[in-house]
Amino acid sequence: MSVKNHTGVLIVSSLLAWSAPAFPQEVTLRAVTAFAEGTQFSKNFERFIEKVNADGKGVIKINYIGGPRAMPPFEVGNAVRTRVVDIANVTGAFYTNLMPEADGFKLISKPMTEQRKNGTWEFINQLHTQKLNAQYLARQFHNVPFHIYLNKKPDKLDLSGLKIRVTPVYKDIVEALGGTAITTAPGEVYTALERGVVDGYGWPVSGIFDLGWEKVTKYRLEPAFYSVEVNVLVNLDTWKGLTDAQRKVLNDAALWLEGLDEENAAVVASERDRQTKAGIQAIDFGPEESKKFLEKANEVAWQSVIRRAPETGPRLRQLAGN
Ligand code: 173
């Protein structure tokens, strides 16, 4: 080795040794959301990103790429699996093709503090590890229910002759009530209603104003049912590559994010009120019919999950306790 080369090596290695503490390694994660940016089911994830970027300064950073303009919602689960993105905000309903059990998450309505204690989080995390190559970092909106919204008024709790926009969340109950289920991403709902391609749609109690759907919605069918689940997932290779300090920033922010569910009761009340003011009428066939509806909704959904996931579905149902 020549003196010159030898000197070069020395200079390089000492530079590295010297520079390490001055430039601590900060990792940047690429993030997407399956819901439109700034809307009801992306908002809290966006607050989570802000928190991670503030608390994780110099340690971990999230680069928010955006929502459905950047990636079709039904592809987000697979994008996490293949590490096209590192972290995502997405409902299990959008990745049932990869994990049929994900259709059962809407049937679990216990608060996350309880799910983290009673083994539910652990079981669902295992499913994500195995089937989605992902860490199940957080679940949001357990206390926000769904509804079916309609533009035609049925005379009983029956959807015969009606075409209803669905995702896997509503498909089984819509069909059990005699309706025709048409699957679309949220971004296609407005046009489908406007053109009369569908007579109604499934959606949570909150969020219809975000995309102007109140302009093309006449009725909200009662009762509310199921439980919204929007999850924050981290690609498992990304997760394993993080330092303890980086993982701690994410985990702490995840628990904080789950805590934001406390705000939902007020949001639900104000959205119902706002719907009334916008002229959307509630259709309610009374307590007895509502009770039958809820029992049917629960039963058809579990049967469907258990048929598609005979090994794991029953355990999920046991954890859900319904
Ligand atoms: O209706 C939907 O697109 C859907 O399945 C969903 C799930 C969670 C939150 C919002 C919508």
JSON list of C-alpha atoms and ligand atoms in Angstrom, two decimals, residues 35 41 74 90-94 141 146 165-170 184-187 189 201-204 206 213 227-230, ligand 1:
[
{"chain": "A", "resi": 35, "resn": "PHE", "atom": "CA", "xyz": [-58.41, 8.21, 2.41]},
{"chain": "A", "resi": 41, "resn": "PHE", "atom": "CA", "xyz": [-60.22, 9.32, 8.30]},
{"chain": "A", "resi": 74, "resn": "PHE", "atom": "CA", "xyz": [-57.29, -0.80, -2.50]},
{"chain": "A", "resi": 90, "resn": "VAL", "atom": "CA", "xyz": [-55.63, 2.15, 5.83]},
{"chain": "A", "resi": 91, "resn": "THR", "atom": "CA", "xyz": [-58.74, 0.20, 6.80]},
{"chain": "A", "resi": 92, "resn": "GLY", "atom": "CA", "xyz": [-58.62, -3.58, 6.86]},
{"chain": "A", "resi": 93, "resn": "ALA", "atom": "CA", "xyz": [-61.63, -3.50, 4.53]},
{"chain": "A", "resi": 94, "resn": "PHE", "atom": "CA", "xyz": [-59.21, -2.43, 1.78]},
{"chain": "A", "resi": 141, "resn": "PHE", "atom": "CA", "xyz": [-62.07, 4.96, 15.39]},
{"chain": "A", "resi": 146, "resn": "PHE", "atom": "CA", "xyz": [-71.31, 2.83, 10.00]},
{"chain": "A", "resi": 165, "resn": "ARG", "atom": "CA", "xyz": [-72.23, 0.99, -3.11]},
{"chain": "A", "resi": 166, "resn": "VAL", "atom": "CA", "xyz": [-70.18, -1.18, -0.76]},
{"chain": "A", "resi": 167, "resn": "THR", "atom": "CA", "xyz": [-66.75, -2.24, 0.39]},
{"chain": "A", "resi": 168, "resn": "PRO", "atom": "CA", "xyz": [-66.29, -5.58, 2.20]},
{"chain": "A", "resi": 169, "resn": "VAL", "atom": "CA", "xyz": [-67.59, -3.78, 5.34]},
{"chain": "A", "resi": 170, "resn": "TYR", "atom": "CA", "xyz": [-71.18, -3.70, 4.07]},
{"chain": "A", "resi": 184, "resn": "THR", "atom": "CA", "xyz": [-66.24, 1.09, -5.35]},
{"chain": "A", "resi": 185, "resn": "ALA", "atom": "CA", "xyz": [-63.48, 3.13, -3.80]},
{"chain": "A", "resi": 186, "resn": "PRO", "atom": "CA", "xyz": [-64.67, 6.20, -1.86]},
{"chain": "A", "resi": 187, "resn": "GLY", "atom": "CA", "xyz": [-63.52, 8.46, -4.68]},
{"chain": "A", "resi": 189, "resn": "VAL", "atom": "CA", "xyz": [-69.19, 7.43, -4.64]},
{"chain": "A", "resi": 201, "resn": "TYR", "atom": "CA", "xyz": [-73.97, 3.61, -0.09]},
{"chain": "A", "resi": 202, "resn": "GLY", "atom": "CA", "xyz": [-72.30, 2.42, 3.06]},
{"chain": "A", "resi": 203, "resn": "TRP", "atom": "CA", "xyz": [-70.15, 4.89, 4.99]},
{"chain": "A", "resi": 204, "resn": "PRO", "atom": "CA", "xyz": [-69.39, 5.79, 8.62]},
{"chain": "A", "resi": 206, "resn": "SER", "atom": "CA", "xyz": [-68.96, 10.88, 9.95]},
{"chain": "A", "resi": 213, "resn": "TRP", "atom": "CA", "xyz": [-71.99, 13.69, -0.58]},
{"chain": "A", "resi": 227, "resn": "SER", "atom": "CA", "xyz": [-67.15, -0.19, 14.29]},
{"chain": "A", "resi": 228, "resn": "VAL", "atom": "CA", "xyz": [-64.80, 1.77, 12.05]},
{"chain": "A", "resi": 229, "resn": "GLU", "atom": "CA", "xyz": [-61.22, 0.51, 11.96]},
{"chain": "A", "resi": 230, "resn": "VAL", "atom": "CA", "xyz": [-58.47, 2.47, 10.32]},
{"chain": "B", "resi": 1, "resn": "173", "atom": "O1", "xyz": [-66.86, 2.72, 2.94]},
{"chain": "B", "resi": 1, "resn": "173", "atom": "C1", "xyz": [-65.65, 2.55, 2.89]},
{"chain": "B", "resi": 1, "resn": "173", "atom": "O2", "xyz": [-64.94, 2.92, 1.96]},
{"chain": "B", "resi": 1, "resn": "173", "atom": "C2", "xyz": [-65.02, 1.86, 4.00]},
{"chain": "B", "resi": 1, "resn": "173", "atom": "O3", "xyz": [-64.96, 0.65, 4.00]},
{"chain": "B", "resi": 1, "resn": "173", "atom": "C3", "xyz": [-64.50, 2.65, 5.13]},
{"chain": "B", "resi": 1, "resn": "173", "atom": "C4", "xyz": [-63.81, 2.01, 6.16]},
{"chain": "B", "resi": 1, "resn": "173", "atom": "C5", "xyz": [-63.33, 2.78, 7.21]},
{"chain": "B", "resi": 1, "resn": "173", "atom": "C6", "xyz": [-63.54, 4.14, 7.24]},
{"chain": "B", "resi": 1, "resn": "173", "atom": "C7", "xyz": [-64.23, 4.76, 6.22]},
{"chain": "B", "resi": 1, "resn": "173", "atom": "C8", "xyz": [-64.71, 4.02, 5.16]}
]
